Amino acid sequence: MKRQEIDAFLHQKVENGELISPVLPEEVKNYLIDIDGTITEDIPNEEPDRMATCKPFEDAKITCNKWYDQGHMICFFTSRTEDHRIVTENWLKHHGFKYHTLLMGKPRGGNYHWIDNHLVKATRYRGKFTDLVEKEVTIQVFDDGKNQ
C-alpha cells in the first residue's frame, strides 16, 4: 500500500454514518519505537547535552528505514520531554532516520502495560535490531468471563 493510500485510509473510516478510529490494513505495521537505549545509547533526560552527540545504533537505523521503505508507519515514542523535541528531531535528521511522527513524554520507568482498543504487539529490544520472528508467548488479557 502506498503512503498516499495509507494517509487517505486513515482519514475516511466511517461506521454507521460517523467517523471512527481507523485500522491499518493487516500488512501495514504501525511501529512505535523508543529512542534512548533502543536506537542509540540510553541517555537520561537529566543529561540533554548528550542527546545531540550520541551515536545511532546502525542496525536500528537500517531496520527502521527498511520498514519505512516497505510502507510501514514509523513513530518514535520517547520519554524525552517537549523541551528535547528540537534536539531529537535534529538528531534523527542528521543520522538519516526516516519516520512519520515523534511522540514526546512517554512515561519513564519501564514495566509498561499498554491497554488499547486496537491490537497491540510488543517486542522488547535486547541489543540488536533484526527482522522480527514469530514466537509463542503467554500474555495477560482482560477476563471476558468465559474462563470460569
XYZ file of N, CA, C and O in Angstrom:
592
model
N 0.844 -1.177 0.000
C 0.000 0.000 0.000
C 0.891 1.243 0.000
O 1.819 1.340 0.782
N 0.614 2.180 -0.876
C 1.407 3.391 -0.993
C 1.065 4.374 0.119
O -0.020 4.357 0.689
N 2.017 5.248 0.428
C 1.863 6.235 1.508
C 0.593 7.067 1.341
O -0.134 7.310 2.284
N 0.278 7.515 0.107
C -0.917 8.326 -0.127
C -2.187 7.529 0.189
O -3.149 8.069 0.723
N -2.175 6.235 -0.148
C -3.327 5.378 0.142
C -3.519 5.217 1.649
O -4.650 5.250 2.138
N -2.416 5.067 2.380
C -2.494 4.931 3.841
C -3.019 6.212 4.453
O -3.926 6.201 5.291
N -2.466 7.355 4.031
C -2.925 8.639 4.564
C -4.416 8.840 4.318
O -5.148 9.282 5.197
N -4.877 8.520 3.110
C -6.299 8.651 2.800
C -7.128 7.692 3.653
O -8.183 8.056 4.182
N -6.650 6.472 3.809
C -7.364 5.476 4.606
C -7.517 5.931 6.049
O -8.561 5.740 6.666
N -6.480 6.546 6.598
C -6.505 6.969 7.999
C -7.505 8.095 8.266
O -7.843 8.359 9.409
N -7.990 8.732 7.218
C -8.887 9.864 7.416
C -10.314 9.627 6.935
O -11.129 10.526 6.981
N -10.670 8.429 6.503
C -12.016 8.228 5.986
C -12.726 6.991 6.522
O -13.583 6.435 5.877
N -12.417 6.576 7.719
C -13.073 5.411 8.306
C -14.432 5.851 8.863
O -14.512 6.680 9.759
N -15.494 5.305 8.333
C -16.849 5.671 8.738
C -17.631 4.402 9.052
O -17.549 3.412 8.333
N -18.363 4.436 10.148
C -19.217 3.319 10.532
C -20.520 3.897 11.045
O -20.530 4.766 11.913
N -21.640 3.427 10.531
C -22.963 3.931 10.919
C -23.054 5.448 10.762
O -23.624 6.157 11.590
N -22.444 5.975 9.703
C -22.523 7.397 9.416
C -21.619 8.286 10.251
O -21.671 9.501 10.130
N -20.782 7.696 11.119
C -19.896 8.500 11.958
C -18.455 8.064 11.768
O -18.170 6.901 11.546
N -17.556 9.039 11.906
C -16.135 8.721 11.837
C -15.733 7.887 13.046
O -16.190 8.137 14.156
N -14.907 6.883 12.809
C -14.359 6.071 13.895
C -12.852 5.974 13.711
O -12.320 6.340 12.663
N -12.166 5.471 14.718
C -10.720 5.310 14.620
C -10.389 4.324 13.514
O -10.977 3.239 13.441
N -9.443 4.668 12.653
C -9.093 3.768 11.551
C -8.262 2.587 12.029
O -7.653 2.634 13.095
N -8.275 1.545 11.239
C -7.438 0.378 11.473
C -6.641 0.166 10.191
O -7.213 0.029 9.117
N -5.330 0.165 10.308
C -4.491 -0.036 9.134
C -4.712 -1.427 8.554
O -5.057 -2.362 9.282
N -4.474 -1.589 7.268
C -4.521 -2.930 6.684
C -3.522 -3.835 7.396
O -2.485 -3.379 7.881
N -3.822 -5.116 7.464
C -3.000 -6.066 8.208
C -1.534 -6.057 7.769
O -0.633 -6.251 8.587
N -1.291 -5.798 6.495
C 0.093 -5.841 6.013
C 0.903 -4.588 6.362
O 2.112 -4.548 6.166
N 0.254 -3.568 6.901
C 0.951 -2.334 7.290
C 1.062 -2.289 8.811
O 0.065 -2.325 9.515
N 2.288 -2.231 9.292
C 2.528 -2.153 10.737
C 2.696 -0.697 11.141
O 3.152 0.136 10.369
N 2.340 -0.400 12.371
C 2.462 0.929 12.950
C 3.483 0.804 14.076
O 3.122 0.556 15.218
N 4.769 0.933 13.731
C 5.835 0.718 14.707
C 5.993 1.928 15.622
O 6.178 3.047 15.151
N 5.919 1.706 16.936
C 6.248 2.707 17.945
C 7.590 2.287 18.523
O 7.693 1.225 19.142
N 8.601 3.120 18.324
C 9.969 2.725 18.646
C 10.562 3.729 19.624
O 10.582 4.932 19.360
N 11.053 3.222 20.729
C 11.728 4.048 21.718
C 13.051 4.546 21.139
O 13.584 3.964 20.193
N 13.579 5.624 21.713
C 14.847 6.170 21.231
C 16.000 5.770 22.144
O 16.894 5.033 21.742
N 15.975 6.242 23.385
C 17.113 6.030 24.286
C 17.200 4.583 24.745
O 16.261 4.032 25.303
N 18.343 3.975 24.459
C 18.560 2.580 24.801
C 18.055 1.622 23.737
O 18.218 0.417 23.870
N 17.453 2.161 22.654
C 16.892 1.313 21.609
C 17.488 1.621 20.241
O 17.899 0.714 19.534
N 17.544 2.904 19.868
C 18.190 3.251 18.597
C 19.486 4.028 18.833
O 20.210 4.335 17.893
N 19.763 4.348 20.097
C 21.021 4.977 20.500
C 21.264 4.623 21.961
O 20.426 3.975 22.587
N 22.402 5.076 22.502
C 22.686 4.782 23.898
C 21.586 5.337 24.808
O 20.843 6.227 24.418
N 21.495 4.805 26.011
C 20.455 5.205 26.963
C 20.869 6.505 27.652
O 21.757 6.513 28.498
N 20.213 7.595 27.254
C 20.550 8.919 27.785
C 19.377 9.416 28.629
O 18.264 9.567 28.120
N 19.611 9.709 29.910
C 18.517 10.225 30.742
C 18.204 11.684 30.407
O 19.063 12.428 29.932
N 16.977 12.085 30.656
C 16.550 13.459 30.390
C 17.401 14.483 31.134
O 17.499 15.634 30.715
N 17.996 14.057 32.235
C 18.809 14.970 33.040
C 20.156 15.305 32.394
O 20.896 16.147 32.897
N 20.480 14.668 31.261
C 21.731 14.929 30.551
C 21.460 15.276 29.080
O 21.938 14.610 28.164
N 20.673 16.340 28.828
C 20.263 16.649 27.455
C 21.411 17.000 26.510
O 21.271 16.834 25.295
N 22.551 17.448 27.035
C 23.683 17.775 26.172
C 24.174 16.545 25.400
O 24.679 16.662 24.277
N 24.015 15.372 25.960
C 24.443 14.129 25.300
C 23.519 13.738 24.152
O 23.905 12.976 23.264
N 22.281 14.256 24.153
C 21.305 13.881 23.122
C 21.749 14.308 21.731
O 21.409 13.661 20.744
N 22.491 15.386 21.628
C 22.930 15.885 20.324
C 24.157 15.158 19.787
O 24.398 15.160 18.579
N 24.916 14.523 20.664
C 26.199 13.954 20.242
C 26.250 12.428 20.256
O 27.234 11.851 19.808
N 25.221 11.783 20.753
C 25.241 10.316 20.812
C 25.213 9.727 19.401
O 24.755 10.351 18.452
N 25.722 8.531 19.293
C 25.789 7.836 18.005
C 24.612 6.877 17.875
O 24.189 6.250 18.845
N 24.091 6.735 16.665
C 22.992 5.790 16.461
C 23.489 4.360 16.456
O 24.659 4.098 16.183
N 22.593 3.427 16.764
C 22.865 2.010 16.556
C 22.559 1.756 15.076
O 21.409 1.879 14.640
N 23.583 1.441 14.300
C 23.423 1.320 12.848
C 22.401 0.261 12.453
O 21.654 0.444 11.492
N 22.365 -0.872 13.190
C 21.386 -1.907 12.841
C 19.965 -1.390 13.036
O 19.052 -1.733 12.284
N 19.767 -0.519 14.019
C 18.441 0.063 14.249
C 18.058 0.979 13.098
O 16.927 0.931 12.602
N 18.995 1.808 12.663
C 18.706 2.721 11.550
C 18.373 1.936 10.285
O 17.395 2.235 9.595
N 19.176 0.926 9.995
C 18.941 0.117 8.787
C 17.561 -0.534 8.838
O 16.797 -0.493 7.874
N 17.222 -1.137 9.972
C 15.943 -1.843 10.097
C 14.773 -0.866 10.057
O 13.791 -1.098 9.338
N 14.844 0.221 10.820
C 13.746 1.205 10.831
C 13.520 1.796 9.443
O 12.373 1.925 8.992
N 14.609 2.152 8.758
C 14.473 2.723 7.421
C 13.946 1.700 6.419
O 13.190 2.047 5.511
N 14.301 0.427 6.601
C 13.772 -0.628 5.735
C 12.260 -0.739 5.927
O 11.505 -0.803 4.960
N 11.826 -0.741 7.195
C 10.382 -0.812 7.464
C 9.660 0.388 6.861
O 8.591 0.258 6.280
N 10.240 1.573 6.988
C 9.654 2.786 6.404
C 9.528 2.606 4.895
O 8.467 2.874 4.316
N 10.610 2.177 4.243
C 10.615 2.000 2.788
C 9.630 0.922 2.337
O 9.130 0.974 1.207
N 9.332 -0.049 3.208
C 8.355 -1.095 2.883
C 6.922 -0.601 3.043
O 5.984 -1.329 2.738
N 6.743 0.633 3.514
C 5.405 1.201 3.633
C 4.813 1.156 5.023
O 3.643 1.478 5.220
N 5.600 0.756 6.006
C 5.102 0.730 7.380
C 5.194 2.124 7.999
O 5.950 2.980 7.532
N 4.421 2.355 9.043
C 4.416 3.625 9.754
C 5.484 3.570 10.849
O 5.537 2.598 11.602
N 6.308 4.606 10.933
C 7.360 4.674 11.943
C 7.076 5.870 12.846
O 7.032 7.014 12.388
N 6.887 5.582 14.136
C 6.684 6.620 15.140
C 7.714 6.411 16.239
O 7.747 5.354 16.858
N 8.547 7.410 16.450
C 9.459 7.345 17.587
C 8.710 7.878 18.796
O 8.075 8.933 18.740
N 8.747 7.116 19.872
C 7.971 7.346 21.087
C 8.968 7.364 22.233
O 9.586 6.353 22.528
N 9.164 8.523 22.866
C 10.272 8.682 23.791
C 9.868 9.327 25.113
O 8.907 10.092 25.164
N 10.635 9.024 26.140
C 10.430 9.667 27.443
C 11.059 11.057 27.491
O 10.900 11.767 28.481
N 11.737 11.441 26.437
C 12.248 12.807 26.379
C 11.058 13.775 26.424
O 9.980 13.453 25.955
N 11.281 14.949 26.965
C 10.194 15.920 27.110
C 10.113 16.832 25.888
O 10.996 16.817 25.023
N 9.068 17.643 25.833
C 8.922 18.613 24.743
C 10.130 19.541 24.668
O 10.473 20.021 23.590
N 10.783 19.816 25.785
C 11.996 20.645 25.779
C 13.102 20.012 24.949
O 14.022 20.708 24.508
N 13.016 18.706 24.718
C 14.042 17.983 23.961
C 13.634 17.723 22.513
O 14.352 17.047 21.790
N 12.480 18.233 22.087
C 11.973 17.927 20.744
C 12.945 18.373 19.644
O 13.271 17.597 18.743
N 13.402 19.608 19.674
C 14.251 20.130 18.593
C 15.553 19.344 18.489
O 15.943 18.928 17.387
N 16.227 19.096 19.617
C 17.485 18.343 19.567
C 17.225 16.920 19.065
O 18.039 16.362 18.317
N 16.083 16.354 19.410
C 15.748 14.991 18.969
C 15.457 14.965 17.476
O 15.961 14.100 16.748
N 14.645 15.901 16.992
C 14.350 15.963 15.553
C 15.627 16.190 14.749
O 15.830 15.556 13.704
N 16.476 17.091 15.223
C 17.741 17.355 14.525
C 18.629 16.117 14.507
O 19.272 15.818 13.489
N 18.669 15.384 15.621
C 19.488 14.173 15.700
C 18.979 13.123 14.716
O 19.767 12.506 13.980
N 17.659 12.900 14.696
C 17.083 11.913 13.783
C 17.387 12.276 12.331
O 17.767 11.418 11.527
N 17.234 13.552 11.989
C 17.511 14.006 10.622
C 19.000 13.854 10.293
O 19.352 13.334 9.231
N 19.860 14.307 11.180
C 21.307 14.249 10.960
C 21.783 12.815 10.714
O 22.662 12.574 9.873
N 21.188 11.872 11.423
C 21.622 10.477 11.293
C 20.811 9.680 10.270
O 21.031 8.484 10.101
N 19.877 10.337 9.577
C 19.197 9.696 8.454
C 18.073 8.748 8.812
O 17.747 7.862 8.018
N 17.466 8.910 9.984
C 16.313 8.074 10.328
C 15.076 8.586 9.599
O 14.773 9.776 9.643
N 14.367 7.682 8.933
C 13.111 8.023 8.275
C 11.978 7.721 9.255
O 11.976 6.655 9.874
N 11.032 8.647 9.382
C 9.918 8.414 10.304
C 8.759 9.322 9.941
O 8.906 10.272 9.171
N 7.606 9.015 10.516
C 6.399 9.791 10.267
C 6.066 10.727 11.420
O 5.676 11.862 11.199
N 6.176 10.207 12.644
C 5.805 11.011 13.800
C 6.781 10.801 14.936
O 7.498 9.794 14.993
N 6.781 11.769 15.855
C 7.627 11.731 17.031
C 6.761 12.125 18.224
O 6.255 13.243 18.281
N 6.566 11.192 19.144
C 5.773 11.443 20.347
C 6.702 11.595 21.541
O 7.518 10.719 21.812
N 6.573 12.705 22.225
C 7.406 13.006 23.384
C 6.612 12.696 24.657
O 5.390 12.665 24.646
N 7.320 12.518 25.768
C 6.669 12.410 27.071
C 6.157 11.033 27.442
O 5.260 10.909 28.278
N 6.713 9.974 26.846
C 6.343 8.614 27.255
C 6.662 8.481 28.745
O 7.665 9.009 29.208
N 5.830 7.829 29.528
C 6.146 7.669 30.959
C 7.499 6.997 31.155
O 7.871 6.105 30.401
N 8.217 7.443 32.159
C 9.525 6.874 32.459
C 9.364 5.696 33.417
O 8.379 5.580 34.107
N 10.350 4.832 33.431
C 10.380 3.771 34.427
C 10.148 2.372 33.911
O 10.302 1.404 34.649
N 9.754 2.228 32.659
C 9.554 0.884 32.118
C 8.377 0.163 32.731
O 7.444 0.785 33.230
N 8.420 -1.173 32.701
C 7.347 -2.028 33.199
C 6.001 -1.621 32.601
O 4.992 -1.536 33.281
N 5.991 -1.343 31.300
C 4.799 -0.853 30.615
C 3.751 -1.950 30.453
O 4.073 -3.095 30.196
N 2.529 -1.573 30.588
C 1.391 -2.447 30.291
C 0.407 -1.604 29.498
O -0.288 -0.763 30.048
N 0.376 -1.800 28.205
C -0.387 -0.978 27.289
C -1.794 -1.546 27.147
O -1.971 -2.708 26.821
N -2.800 -0.711 27.364
C -4.202 -1.098 27.197
C -4.786 -0.228 26.091
O -4.694 0.994 26.140
N -5.388 -0.853 25.090
C -5.860 -0.132 23.917
C -7.045 -0.885 23.327
O -7.194 -2.085 23.550
N -7.874 -0.185 22.541
C -8.962 -0.877 21.860
C -8.510 -1.456 20.520
O -9.269 -2.095 19.828
N -7.247 -1.223 20.161
C -6.663 -1.812 18.960
C -5.658 -2.885 19.376
O -5.121 -2.860 20.480
N -5.382 -3.804 18.464
C -4.396 -4.851 18.707
C -3.034 -4.223 18.969
O -2.600 -3.333 18.232
N -2.367 -4.664 20.021
C -1.034 -4.176 20.354
C -0.095 -5.375 20.427
O -0.396 -6.361 21.095
N 1.023 -5.288 19.738
C 2.064 -6.297 19.834
C 3.288 -5.604 20.417
O 3.569 -4.464 20.080
N 3.987 -6.285 21.274
C 5.160 -5.688 21.907
C 6.386 -6.549 21.647
O 6.312 -7.769 21.677
N 7.510 -5.885 21.419
C 8.779 -6.564 21.224
C 9.809 -5.853 22.088
O 10.026 -4.655 21.929
N 10.411 -6.578 22.994
C 11.413 -5.975 23.854
C 12.753 -5.963 23.133
O 13.215 -6.991 22.634
N 13.368 -4.779 23.091
C 14.676 -4.639 22.465
C 15.733 -5.217 23.385
O 15.784 -4.905 24.567
N 16.580 -6.084 22.842
C 17.608 -6.735 23.652
C 18.990 -6.598 23.038
O 19.803 -7.502 23.117
N 19.259 -5.462 22.404
C 20.613 -5.196 21.961
C 20.894 -5.336 20.480
O 21.993 -5.030 20.037
N 19.944 -5.801 19.676
C 20.186 -5.936 18.254
C 18.873 -5.838 17.488
O 17.909 -6.522 17.818
N 18.853 -4.979 16.475
C 17.695 -4.871 15.594
C 17.855 -5.884 14.479
O 18.886 -5.924 13.800
N 16.849 -6.708 14.275
C 16.828 -7.679 13.192
C 15.406 -7.726 12.653
O 14.515 -7.060 13.174
N 15.174 -8.531 11.648
C 13.802 -8.792 11.246
C 13.103 -9.477 12.412
O 13.729 -10.187 13.204
N 11.807 -9.261 12.525
C 11.043 -9.877 13.601
C 10.689 -11.315 13.227
O 10.500 -11.636 12.064
N 10.606 -12.186 14.226
C 10.241 -13.582 14.015
C 9.020 -13.905 14.873
O 8.750 -13.242 15.865
N 8.289 -14.922 14.477
C 7.120 -15.372 15.233
C 7.574 -16.174 16.443
O 8.502 -16.982 16.348
N 6.905 -15.981 17.584
C 7.214 -16.724 18.792
C 5.944 -16.807 19.631
O 5.221 -15.833 19.761
N 5.662 -17.984 20.188
C 4.500 -18.132 21.058
C 4.881 -17.717 22.471
O 5.915 -18.127 22.991
N 4.023 -16.890 23.100
C 4.277 -16.408 24.450
C 2.967 -16.371 25.237
O 1.886 -16.439 24.673
N 3.084 -16.255 26.533
C 1.924 -16.089 27.389
C 1.727 -14.600 27.638
O 2.691 -13.885 27.909
N 0.487 -14.134 27.525
C 0.200 -12.728 27.747
C -0.945 -12.580 28.741
O -1.692 -13.524 28.984
N -1.064 -11.373 29.310
C -2.196 -11.069 30.171
C -3.278 -10.403 29.348
O -2.982 -9.552 28.502
N -4.527 -10.808 29.565
C -5.673 -10.214 28.865
C -6.778 -9.959 29.877
O -6.755 -10.484 30.997
N -7.755 -9.129 29.493
C -8.914 -8.907 30.357
C -9.753 -10.170 30.432
O -9.922 -10.883 29.442
N -10.294 -10.457 31.600
C -11.160 -11.614 31.804
C -12.497 -11.353 31.115
O -13.198 -10.402 31.466
N -12.851 -12.172 30.160
C -14.117 -11.986 29.446
C -15.243 -12.807 30.063
O -16.335 -12.893 29.532
N -14.979 -13.431 31.213
C -15.993 -14.219 31.898
C -16.135 -15.634 31.368
O -16.870 -16.437 31.931
N -15.460 -15.997 30.313
C -15.573 -17.316 29.691
C -14.587 -18.309 30.276
O -14.639 -19.476 29.974
N -13.653 -17.835 31.105
C -12.602 -18.720 31.634
C -12.983 -19.334 32.972
O -12.153 -19.904 33.638
N -14.215 -19.218 33.384
C -14.604 -19.701 34.709
C -15.406 -20.963 34.637
O -15.996 -21.345 33.745
